[in-house]
Short mmCIF file of C-alpha atoms and ligand atoms in Angstrom, two decimals:
data_model
loop_
_atom_site.label_atom_id
_atom_site.label_comp_id
_atom_site.label_asym_id
_atom_site.label_seq_id
_atom_site.Cartn_x
_atom_site.Cartn_y
_atom_site.Cartn_z
CA UNK A 17 6.47 4.53 21.37
CA UNK A 18 9.11 2.75 23.44
CA UNK A 19 12.18 1.76 21.56
CA UNK A 20 15.11 -0.44 22.42
CA UNK A 21 17.28 1.00 25.10
CA UNK A 22 20.77 0.61 23.75
CA UNK A 23 22.45 1.42 27.04
CA UNK A 24 20.71 -1.47 28.80
CA UNK A 25 22.08 -3.83 26.24
CA UNK A 26 25.61 -2.65 26.79
CA UNK A 27 25.25 -3.53 30.46
CA UNK A 28 27.99 -5.77 31.83
CA UNK A 29 25.35 -8.35 32.67
CA UNK A 30 25.57 -9.24 28.99
CA UNK A 31 28.87 -10.87 29.71
CA UNK A 32 27.47 -14.22 30.75
CA UNK A 33 25.91 -16.64 28.36
CA UNK A 34 22.48 -16.78 30.03
CA UNK A 35 22.16 -12.99 29.84
CA UNK A 36 23.07 -13.06 26.18
CA UNK A 37 20.36 -15.60 25.52
CA UNK A 38 17.89 -13.46 27.43
CA UNK A 39 18.85 -10.46 25.30
CA UNK A 40 18.31 -12.52 22.17
CA UNK A 41 14.90 -13.61 23.35
CA UNK A 42 13.95 -10.01 24.11
CA UNK A 43 14.55 -9.26 20.50
CA UNK A 44 17.28 -6.72 21.05
CA UNK A 45 20.18 -6.12 18.70
CA UNK A 46 22.63 -8.52 20.22
CA UNK A 47 25.75 -8.01 18.20
CA UNK A 48 27.29 -6.56 21.35
CA UNK A 49 26.21 -9.59 23.27
CA UNK A 50 27.69 -11.97 20.74
CA UNK A 51 30.89 -10.03 20.27
CA UNK A 52 32.83 -12.53 22.36
CA UNK A 53 32.97 -15.84 20.53
CA UNK A 54 30.20 -17.47 22.52
CA UNK A 55 28.03 -19.76 20.40
CA UNK A 56 24.85 -17.70 20.48
CA UNK A 57 23.08 -17.14 17.16
CA UNK A 58 23.61 -13.56 16.11
CA UNK A 59 20.41 -11.57 15.77
CA UNK A 60 20.73 -9.26 12.78
CA UNK A 61 18.21 -6.58 13.60
CA UNK A 62 16.56 -4.72 16.45
CA UNK A 63 12.98 -5.31 17.47
CA UNK A 64 11.98 -1.77 16.57
CA UNK A 65 13.21 -2.08 13.01
CA UNK A 66 11.42 -5.41 12.60
CA UNK A 67 8.20 -3.75 13.86
CA UNK A 68 8.59 -0.96 11.31
CA UNK A 69 8.81 -3.52 8.50
CA UNK A 70 5.91 -5.62 9.77
CA UNK A 71 3.55 -2.65 10.16
CA UNK A 72 4.44 -1.15 6.78
CA UNK A 73 4.06 -4.59 5.19
CA UNK A 74 0.34 -4.65 6.14
CA UNK A 75 -0.03 -2.45 3.04
CA UNK A 76 1.52 -5.28 0.99
CA UNK A 77 -1.09 -7.66 2.42
CA UNK A 78 -3.85 -5.32 1.27
CA UNK A 79 -2.21 -4.97 -2.15
CA UNK A 80 -2.31 -8.77 -2.50
CA UNK A 81 -5.78 -9.26 -1.01
CA UNK A 82 -7.45 -6.57 -3.07
CA UNK A 83 -5.92 -7.69 -6.35
CA UNK A 84 -6.75 -11.35 -5.61
CA UNK A 85 -10.28 -11.02 -4.21
CA UNK A 86 -12.03 -9.65 -7.28
CA UNK A 87 -11.78 -12.88 -9.29
CA UNK A 88 -14.06 -14.56 -6.71
CA UNK A 89 -16.24 -11.56 -5.90
CA UNK A 90 -17.08 -10.66 -9.49
CA UNK A 91 -19.11 -13.86 -9.97
CA UNK A 92 -21.62 -12.69 -7.34
CA UNK A 93 -21.46 -9.00 -8.20
CA UNK A 94 -22.67 -9.98 -11.68
CA UNK A 95 -25.69 -11.68 -10.18
CA UNK A 96 -26.71 -8.60 -8.20
CA UNK A 97 -26.05 -5.89 -10.79
CA UNK A 98 -26.81 -6.33 -14.47
CA UNK A 99 -23.36 -6.06 -16.07
CA UNK A 100 -22.17 -6.45 -19.66
CA UNK A 101 -18.57 -7.30 -20.54
CA UNK A 102 -17.53 -3.64 -20.55
CA UNK A 103 -18.90 -2.93 -17.04
CA UNK A 104 -17.35 -6.14 -15.74
CA UNK A 105 -14.01 -5.07 -17.21
CA UNK A 106 -14.43 -1.67 -15.57
CA UNK A 107 -15.12 -3.13 -12.13
CA UNK A 108 -12.07 -5.43 -12.40
CA UNK A 109 -9.62 -2.95 -13.92
CA UNK A 110 -10.63 0.14 -11.88
CA UNK A 111 -8.12 -1.04 -9.27
CA UNK A 112 -5.24 -0.96 -11.74
CA UNK A 113 -6.23 2.51 -12.95
CA UNK A 114 -6.37 3.75 -9.35
CA UNK A 115 -3.00 2.16 -8.52
CA UNK A 116 -1.38 3.76 -11.54
CA UNK A 117 -2.79 7.21 -10.78
CA UNK A 118 -1.99 7.12 -7.07
CA UNK A 119 1.53 5.77 -7.62
CA UNK A 120 2.34 8.99 -9.51
CA UNK A 121 0.81 11.13 -6.77
CA UNK A 122 2.50 9.07 -4.01
CA UNK A 123 5.93 10.39 -5.02
CA UNK A 124 5.02 13.98 -4.14
CA UNK A 125 3.15 12.98 -1.01
CA UNK A 126 6.15 10.96 0.20
CA UNK A 127 8.43 13.93 -0.40
CA UNK A 128 6.27 16.70 1.02
CA UNK A 129 4.32 14.94 3.75
CA UNK A 130 6.80 12.20 4.61
CA UNK A 131 7.09 8.44 4.16
CA UNK A 132 5.09 7.78 7.31
CA UNK A 133 2.19 9.97 6.21
CA UNK A 134 2.07 8.21 2.82
CA UNK A 135 1.54 4.89 4.59
CA UNK A 136 -1.02 6.35 7.00
CA UNK A 137 -2.89 7.77 4.01
CA UNK A 138 -2.75 4.36 2.28
CA UNK A 139 -4.33 2.71 5.33
CA UNK A 140 -7.12 5.28 5.55
CA UNK A 141 -7.84 5.06 1.82
CA UNK A 142 -7.98 1.24 2.02
CA UNK A 143 -10.38 1.36 4.97
CA UNK A 144 -12.71 3.94 3.39
CA UNK A 145 -12.64 2.33 -0.04
CA UNK A 146 -13.34 -1.18 1.29
CA UNK A 147 -16.37 0.10 3.20
CA UNK A 148 -17.58 1.97 0.12
CA UNK A 149 -17.36 -1.26 -1.93
CA UNK A 150 -19.16 -3.22 0.77
CA UNK A 151 -22.17 -0.88 0.81
CA UNK A 152 -22.21 0.01 -2.90
CA UNK A 153 -25.72 -0.14 -4.33
CA UNK A 154 -24.90 0.79 -7.90
CA UNK A 155 -22.21 -0.04 -10.45
CA UNK A 156 -20.78 3.52 -10.51
CA UNK A 157 -20.36 3.48 -6.69
CA UNK A 158 -18.67 0.10 -6.90
CA UNK A 159 -16.34 1.26 -9.66
CA UNK A 160 -15.51 4.37 -7.60
CA UNK A 161 -14.83 2.17 -4.57
CA UNK A 162 -12.56 -0.15 -6.55
CA UNK A 163 -10.74 2.85 -8.03
CA UNK A 164 -10.14 4.14 -4.48
CA UNK A 165 -8.90 0.69 -3.42
CA UNK A 166 -6.45 0.98 -6.30
CA UNK A 167 -5.34 4.38 -4.93
CA UNK A 168 -4.54 2.65 -1.63
CA UNK A 169 -2.50 0.06 -3.52
CA UNK A 170 -0.64 2.76 -5.46
CA UNK A 171 0.19 4.64 -2.23
CA UNK A 172 1.38 1.53 -0.44
CA UNK A 173 3.40 0.14 -3.34
CA UNK A 174 5.45 3.34 -3.43
CA UNK A 175 5.33 4.25 0.27
CA UNK A 176 5.73 0.78 1.82
CA UNK A 177 8.98 -0.48 0.26
CA UNK A 178 10.51 3.04 0.26
CA UNK A 179 9.83 3.53 3.96
CA UNK A 180 11.16 0.09 4.92
CA UNK A 181 14.28 0.51 2.76
CA UNK A 182 15.05 3.92 4.27
CA UNK A 183 14.66 2.75 7.84
CA UNK A 184 16.39 -0.65 7.54
CA UNK A 185 20.09 -1.10 8.29
CA UNK A 186 21.94 -2.18 5.09
CA UNK A 187 22.72 -5.72 6.24
CA UNK A 188 19.03 -6.66 6.62
CA UNK A 189 17.43 -4.29 4.11
CA UNK A 190 16.80 -7.06 1.56
CA UNK A 191 15.13 -9.31 4.12
CA UNK A 192 12.94 -6.53 5.48
CA UNK A 193 11.76 -5.18 2.14
CA UNK A 194 11.07 -8.79 1.06
CA UNK A 195 8.59 -8.93 3.96
CA UNK A 196 6.48 -6.52 1.92
CA UNK A 197 6.35 -9.06 -0.93
CA UNK A 198 5.69 -11.86 1.58
CA UNK A 199 2.66 -9.86 2.73
CA UNK A 200 1.52 -9.46 -0.91
CA UNK A 201 1.58 -13.25 -1.35
CA UNK A 202 -0.19 -13.86 1.98
CA UNK A 203 -2.83 -11.31 0.93
CA UNK A 204 -3.42 -13.13 -2.36
CA UNK A 205 -3.76 -16.45 -0.51
CA UNK A 206 -6.16 -14.97 2.06
CA UNK A 207 -8.25 -13.60 -0.80
CA UNK A 208 -8.52 -17.11 -2.34
CA UNK A 209 -9.49 -18.50 1.07
CA UNK A 210 -12.00 -15.71 1.86
CA UNK A 211 -13.65 -16.26 -1.52
CA UNK A 212 -13.88 -20.01 -0.95
CA UNK A 213 -15.43 -19.53 2.52
CA UNK A 214 -17.83 -16.74 1.56
CA UNK A 215 -18.84 -18.17 -1.84
CA UNK A 216 -21.68 -20.41 -0.58
CA UNK A 217 -23.35 -17.31 0.90
CA UNK A 218 -22.55 -15.28 -2.24
CA UNK A 219 -21.24 -12.69 0.26
CA UNK A 220 -19.28 -10.48 -2.11
CA UNK A 221 -19.83 -7.43 0.10
CA UNK A 222 -17.96 -9.16 2.92
CA UNK A 223 -15.23 -10.30 0.50
CA UNK A 224 -14.54 -6.68 -0.43
CA UNK A 225 -15.40 -5.07 2.92
CA UNK A 226 -13.17 -7.22 5.14
CA UNK A 227 -10.11 -5.33 3.92
CA UNK A 228 -11.24 -2.30 5.96
CA UNK A 229 -9.87 -3.95 9.12
CA UNK A 230 -6.20 -4.29 8.05
CA UNK A 231 -6.54 -0.87 6.40
CA UNK A 232 -7.32 0.67 9.79
CA UNK A 233 -4.56 -1.40 11.40
CA UNK A 234 -2.06 0.00 8.92
CA UNK A 235 -3.12 3.61 9.54
CA UNK A 236 -3.16 3.29 13.34
CA UNK A 237 0.00 1.16 13.47
CA UNK A 238 1.93 3.69 11.40
CA UNK A 239 1.03 6.46 13.86
CA UNK A 240 3.34 4.73 16.33
CA UNK A 241 6.24 4.20 13.92
CA UNK A 242 9.16 6.61 13.51
CA UNK A 243 9.63 8.77 10.41
CA UNK A 244 12.31 7.74 7.90
CA UNK A 245 15.66 9.21 9.00
CA UNK A 246 16.53 9.96 5.38
CA UNK A 247 13.40 12.02 4.87
CA UNK A 248 14.06 13.84 8.15
CA UNK A 249 17.59 14.76 7.02
CA UNK A 250 16.22 15.93 3.72
CA UNK A 251 13.81 18.24 5.53
CA UNK A 252 16.57 19.54 7.78
CA UNK A 253 15.38 17.76 10.97
CA UNK A 254 18.84 16.50 11.85
CA UNK A 255 18.18 15.93 15.60
CA UNK A 256 15.08 13.86 14.92
CA UNK A 257 16.92 11.86 12.27
CA UNK A 258 19.73 11.20 14.72
CA UNK A 259 17.25 10.02 17.37
CA UNK A 260 15.57 7.59 14.96
CA UNK A 261 18.94 6.21 13.83
CA UNK A 262 20.00 5.71 17.43
CA UNK A 263 16.83 3.71 18.04
CA UNK A 264 17.03 1.49 15.00
CA UNK A 265 20.80 0.98 14.89
CA UNK A 266 21.73 1.00 18.58
CA UNK A 267 25.35 0.17 17.84
CA UNK A 268 25.77 2.30 14.78
CA UNK A 269 27.14 5.82 14.69
CA UNK A 270 24.10 8.06 14.12
CA UNK A 271 26.18 11.24 13.84
CA UNK A 272 28.35 9.78 11.10
CA UNK A 273 25.28 8.42 9.28
CA UNK A 274 23.49 11.79 9.40
CA UNK A 275 26.65 13.58 8.26
CA UNK A 276 26.99 11.19 5.30
CA UNK A 277 23.34 11.75 4.31
CA UNK A 278 23.83 15.50 4.54
CA UNK A 279 26.99 15.37 2.43
CA UNK A 280 25.20 13.34 -0.23
CA UNK A 281 22.24 15.69 -0.27
CA UNK A 282 24.50 18.73 -0.49
CA UNK A 283 26.34 17.16 -3.42
CA UNK A 284 23.11 16.20 -5.15
CA UNK A 285 20.85 19.15 -4.38
CA UNK A 286 17.08 18.78 -4.10
CA UNK A 287 15.15 16.79 -6.63
CA UNK A 288 12.37 17.74 -8.98
CA UNK A 289 10.30 15.90 -11.61
CA UNK A 290 12.31 17.58 -14.36
CA UNK A 291 15.53 16.01 -13.08
CA UNK A 292 14.22 12.57 -14.02
CA UNK A 293 15.10 13.49 -17.59
CA UNK A 294 18.72 14.31 -16.75
CA UNK A 295 21.36 11.97 -18.22
CA UNK A 296 22.91 11.30 -14.78
CA UNK A 297 19.72 9.59 -13.62
CA UNK A 298 19.18 7.56 -16.77
CA UNK A 299 21.09 4.38 -15.86
CA UNK A 300 19.24 4.04 -12.53
CA UNK A 301 15.86 4.79 -14.13
CA UNK A 302 16.55 2.27 -16.87
CA UNK A 303 17.17 -0.43 -14.25
CA UNK A 304 14.17 0.56 -12.10
CA UNK A 305 11.63 0.88 -14.90
CA UNK A 306 13.11 -2.13 -16.72
CA UNK A 307 12.79 -4.39 -13.67
CA UNK A 308 9.28 -3.11 -12.93
CA UNK A 309 8.09 -3.86 -16.47
CA UNK A 310 9.91 -7.20 -16.82
CA UNK A 311 8.32 -8.37 -13.57
CA UNK A 312 4.98 -8.18 -15.34
CA UNK A 313 5.64 -9.10 -18.98
CA UNK A 314 7.05 -12.48 -17.95
CA UNK A 315 3.44 -13.41 -17.21
CA UNK A 316 3.09 -13.67 -13.42
CA UNK A 317 -0.41 -12.23 -13.29
CA UNK A 318 -1.65 -14.39 -16.14
CA UNK A 319 -1.06 -17.20 -13.63
CA UNK A 320 -2.16 -15.38 -10.47
CA UNK A 321 -5.38 -13.95 -11.97
CA UNK A 322 -6.30 -16.77 -14.36
CA UNK A 323 -4.96 -19.93 -12.68
CA UNK A 324 -8.34 -21.74 -12.57
CA UNK A 325 -8.83 -21.27 -16.34
CA UNK A 326 -5.28 -22.47 -17.07
CA UNK A 327 -5.83 -25.58 -14.96
CA UNK A 328 -9.14 -26.26 -16.70
CA UNK A 329 -7.49 -25.93 -20.12
CA UNK A 330 -4.94 -28.50 -18.94
CA UNK A 331 -7.55 -31.07 -17.97
CA UNK A 332 -8.52 -30.29 -14.36
CA UNK A 333 -12.14 -30.63 -15.32
CA UNK A 334 -13.97 -30.18 -12.02
CA UNK A 335 -14.28 -26.72 -10.47
CA UNK A 336 -13.15 -28.17 -7.18
CA UNK A 337 -9.83 -29.62 -8.41
CA UNK A 338 -8.95 -26.50 -10.34
CA UNK A 339 -9.80 -24.39 -7.27
CA UNK A 340 -7.68 -26.68 -5.07
CA UNK A 341 -4.80 -26.40 -7.56
CA UNK A 342 -5.17 -22.61 -7.53
CA UNK A 343 -5.02 -22.49 -3.73
CA UNK A 344 -1.93 -24.70 -3.97
CA UNK A 345 -0.34 -22.05 -6.20
CA UNK A 346 -1.15 -19.41 -3.55
CA UNK A 347 0.49 -21.50 -0.81
CA UNK A 348 3.60 -22.17 -2.90
CA UNK A 349 3.85 -18.45 -3.67
CA UNK A 350 3.94 -17.66 0.06
CA UNK A 351 6.37 -20.43 0.99
CA UNK A 352 8.87 -19.76 -1.81
CA UNK A 353 9.10 -16.08 -0.81
CA UNK A 354 10.93 -17.27 2.32
CA UNK A 355 13.80 -18.38 0.07
CA UNK A 356 14.33 -14.73 -0.83
CA UNK A 357 13.90 -13.57 2.76
CA UNK A 358 16.62 -16.02 3.76
CA UNK A 359 19.04 -15.47 0.88
CA UNK A 360 18.65 -11.93 -0.44
CA UNK A 361 21.12 -10.38 2.02
CA UNK A 362 23.41 -13.42 1.96
CA UNK A 363 23.69 -14.45 -1.71
CA UNK A 364 22.74 -11.00 -3.03
CA UNK A 365 20.16 -9.70 -5.50
CA UNK A 366 21.80 -10.66 -8.79
CA UNK A 367 22.30 -14.42 -8.19
CA UNK A 368 18.69 -14.78 -7.05
CA UNK A 369 17.38 -12.78 -10.00
CA UNK A 370 19.41 -14.78 -12.50
CA UNK A 371 18.51 -18.18 -11.01
CA UNK A 372 14.83 -17.25 -10.73
CA UNK A 373 14.46 -15.91 -14.25
CA UNK A 374 16.28 -18.99 -15.64
CA UNK A 375 13.74 -21.11 -13.76
CA UNK A 376 10.84 -19.09 -15.16
CA UNK A 377 12.12 -19.45 -18.73
CA UNK A 378 12.57 -23.22 -18.33
CA UNK A 379 9.14 -23.79 -16.80
CA UNK A 380 7.37 -21.58 -19.36
CA UNK A 381 9.18 -23.53 -22.10
CA UNK A 382 7.99 -26.86 -20.67
CA UNK A 383 4.44 -25.48 -20.39
CA UNK A 384 4.56 -24.31 -24.02
CA UNK A 385 5.74 -27.74 -25.20
CA UNK A 386 3.13 -29.56 -23.12
CA UNK A 387 0.30 -27.41 -24.45
CA UNK A 388 1.65 -27.87 -28.00
CA UNK A 389 1.74 -31.65 -27.63
CA UNK A 390 -1.89 -31.49 -26.61
CA UNK A 391 -2.94 -29.02 -29.33
CA UNK A 392 -6.57 -29.58 -30.30
CA UNK A 393 -7.14 -31.98 -27.39
CA UNK A 394 -9.18 -31.24 -24.33
CA UNK A 395 -6.44 -31.97 -21.83
CA UNK A 396 -5.05 -35.29 -20.64
CA UNK A 397 -4.05 -36.49 -17.22
CA UNK A 398 -0.34 -36.30 -18.09
CA UNK A 399 -0.78 -32.73 -19.41
CA UNK A 400 -2.60 -31.87 -16.19
CA UNK A 401 0.29 -33.21 -14.11
CA UNK A 402 2.97 -31.47 -16.22
CA UNK A 403 1.00 -28.21 -16.07
CA UNK A 404 0.60 -28.39 -12.31
CA UNK A 405 4.31 -29.07 -11.77
CA UNK A 406 5.48 -26.45 -14.28
CA UNK A 407 3.20 -23.77 -12.85
CA UNK A 408 4.34 -24.61 -9.33
CA UNK A 409 8.02 -24.42 -10.37
CA UNK A 410 7.34 -21.17 -12.26
CA UNK A 411 5.76 -19.62 -9.15
CA UNK A 412 8.68 -20.77 -6.97
CA UNK A 413 11.14 -19.21 -9.42
CA UNK A 414 9.22 -15.90 -9.47
CA UNK A 415 8.66 -15.85 -5.71
CA UNK A 416 12.35 -15.85 -4.80
CA UNK A 417 13.46 -13.51 -7.58
CA UNK A 418 11.40 -10.98 -9.55
CA UNK A 419 8.61 -10.94 -6.94
CA UNK A 420 10.45 -9.47 -3.95
CA UNK A 421 13.64 -8.18 -5.57
CA UNK A 422 11.92 -5.77 -7.96
CA UNK A 423 10.17 -3.97 -5.07
CA UNK A 424 13.42 -4.06 -3.13
CA UNK A 425 15.61 -2.69 -5.89
CA UNK A 426 13.30 0.10 -6.99
CA UNK A 427 13.33 1.30 -3.39
CA UNK A 428 17.11 1.24 -3.04
CA UNK A 429 18.73 2.19 -6.35
CA UNK A 430 17.69 5.85 -6.62
CA UNK A 431 19.50 8.77 -5.01
CA UNK A 432 17.61 10.26 -2.07
CA UNK A 433 16.86 13.54 -3.82
CA UNK A 434 14.95 11.79 -6.67
CA UNK A 435 13.88 8.63 -4.86
CA UNK A 436 10.21 9.48 -4.40
CA UNK A 437 9.59 10.60 -7.99
CA UNK A 438 11.72 7.86 -9.56
CA UNK A 439 10.00 5.20 -7.47
CA UNK A 440 6.63 6.65 -8.42
CA UNK A 441 7.48 6.37 -12.12
CA UNK A 442 8.82 2.81 -11.73
CA UNK A 443 5.78 1.70 -9.75
CA UNK A 444 3.40 3.29 -12.24
CA UNK A 445 5.25 1.43 -15.05
CA UNK A 446 4.74 -1.80 -13.12
CA UNK A 447 1.00 -1.15 -12.88
CA UNK A 448 0.80 -0.09 -16.53
CA UNK A 449 2.49 -3.33 -17.62
CA UNK A 450 0.30 -5.32 -15.21
CA UNK A 451 -2.77 -3.77 -16.83
CA UNK A 452 -1.60 -4.65 -20.36
CA UNK A 453 -0.73 -8.25 -19.45
CA UNK A 454 -3.97 -8.96 -17.61
CA UNK A 455 -5.95 -7.37 -20.43
CA UNK A 456 -4.11 -9.20 -23.21
CA UNK A 457 -3.83 -12.66 -21.62
CA UNK A 458 -7.37 -13.91 -22.37
CA UNK A 459 -7.09 -12.53 -25.90
CA UNK A 460 -3.69 -14.14 -26.48
CA UNK A 461 -4.82 -17.45 -25.02
CA UNK A 462 -7.86 -17.60 -27.31
CA UNK A 463 -6.22 -16.23 -30.48
CA UNK A 464 -2.67 -17.65 -30.23
CA UNK A 465 -3.43 -20.63 -27.98
CA UNK A 466 -1.93 -21.59 -24.61
CA UNK A 467 1.29 -22.91 -26.15
CA UNK A 468 2.26 -19.73 -28.06
CA UNK A 469 1.23 -17.61 -25.07
CA UNK A 470 3.63 -19.55 -22.81
CA UNK A 471 6.42 -19.21 -25.38
CA UNK A 472 5.79 -15.45 -25.62
CA UNK A 473 6.26 -15.04 -21.87
CA UNK A 474 9.36 -17.29 -22.07
CA UNK A 475 10.78 -15.02 -24.78
CA UNK A 476 10.25 -11.98 -22.52
CA UNK A 477 12.04 -14.04 -19.86
CA UNK A 478 15.10 -14.34 -22.10
CA UNK A 479 15.14 -10.56 -22.64
CA UNK A 480 14.76 -10.08 -18.87
CA UNK A 481 17.73 -12.36 -18.21
CA UNK A 482 19.97 -10.50 -20.65
CA UNK A 483 18.86 -7.19 -19.13
CA UNK A 484 19.67 -8.34 -15.60
CA UNK A 485 23.09 -9.68 -16.53
CA UNK A 486 24.00 -6.54 -18.48
CA UNK A 487 22.43 -3.75 -16.41
CA UNK A 488 21.47 -4.63 -12.85
CA UNK A 489 24.12 -3.87 -10.19
CA UNK A 490 24.59 -5.78 -6.92
CA UNK A 491 23.36 -3.73 -3.95
CA UNK A 492 23.73 -6.27 -1.14
CA UNK A 493 25.15 -4.86 2.10
CA UNK A 494 25.64 -1.32 0.77
CA UNK A 495 24.09 1.75 2.39
CA UNK A 496 21.55 3.63 0.25
CA UNK A 497 24.12 6.43 -0.03
CA UNK A 498 26.78 3.99 -1.35
CA UNK A 499 24.29 2.62 -3.88
CA UNK A 500 23.45 6.06 -5.22
CA UNK A 501 27.18 6.65 -5.82
CA UNK A 502 27.30 3.52 -8.05
CA UNK A 503 25.75 5.58 -10.82
CA UNK A 504 28.12 8.57 -10.65
C1 BGC B 22 3.69 -8.31 -8.28
C2 BGC B 22 2.24 -8.57 -8.47
C3 BGC B 22 1.96 -10.05 -8.38
C4 BGC B 22 2.51 -10.61 -7.09
C5 BGC B 22 2.39 -12.11 -7.05
C6 BGC B 22 4.12 -8.87 -6.96
O1 BGC B 22 5.48 -8.65 -6.75
O2 BGC B 22 3.97 -6.93 -8.33
O3 BGC B 22 1.84 -8.05 -9.72
O4 BGC B 22 0.58 -10.30 -8.46
O5 BGC B 22 3.86 -10.27 -6.92
O6 BGC B 22 2.91 -12.64 -5.87
#
């Protein structure tokens, strides 16, 4: 693959304004070009590093698509195969089980085979699993296919953010890892749209099978991407690591960066699963696992997976309006993620987390009150309006805070030697909590009612806020090596 040619960009031609603009438009790292105080907007990253993030983020798109698509597909699967509640539950939750299992395995794969290989494997698993689902002619085959899809999600949710974080320069790391979450939200939205388009034909096989295409794209695209320089240093491939760093940070000092990574590794030694239990790693693990679990227990997937039911409970009586409202939620989820992309490396992680979680608590509180005021009723137009606005504001608050920043922080807070295993454990905790919330939501909504359910998630929001204020460090602008020293 051709990378930026740093020497070209240092050419004296860069000294006039038109040349600088040309360099910007070519996507090069133009800090050199903007060094003199000419009013050209400073580009903050090189084209090659942006490509790395975009390709790895395809996995995020598949994560979103495959978790979102089943709510539409299951309606038609049930018509083709005789299913009772237990089999239906199995088809839906096989993905979560697969994600949980593969997340644990992904840590070792990322350490032994490399970050790049983990993402290539994710792409291949997605492609194979999607095809298996599309041609499944029995429930066990379909469950196996969905379990495999989950394995792809587990591999990408560890391998994607870790790879991007290890390749990205510190000043744009937040933005680039947030692209992964942006892709998750786009994937969810595309799943809603695919279901709406394919529903009249009851084409559930296409709904599930279409994901094979981006799966292949991910695998093939990753073949052309460089390996993570941090992994290369860890494996002793110092020259290769230096070459990758020179490509992605044309104006950095690759020798100094490699030397720093080597010093840190020498001080830390090489990681093992057993080391996760050591006291020195506890503060980081507490933050990583805590954030991963709080992202789920504040109720996001009750909304993402069950939005049509919530809207119907609030008085959106026709299927069409509740479906339109649900698609609206998907669009808002995508758009609000841009707030994080824009601000995460400027304002920092903590301010966004605190503002977002405050917003989630407030909107869940309003929802709880609205549902309480309507207790026993069948939904009124004012309840419907309040619900729509509160849910939209809740999604906005999540999308610029817990959504992207959890994936970002669990990929940056751990020391290199334990990163793969610690990320695997954090990701598996996220999927475990996701499973419990999606399983318990219908039960809570029917037993406790919508109002108490909203208040429960709001209460978890309060705990999350206290946890963030007390425990979560700011990592903006620091190198991964500087972050790992925060815990010493
Ligand atoms: C979460 C998913 C959630 C999605 C919604 C992700 O960060 O991990 O569980 O469905 O955001 O956008």
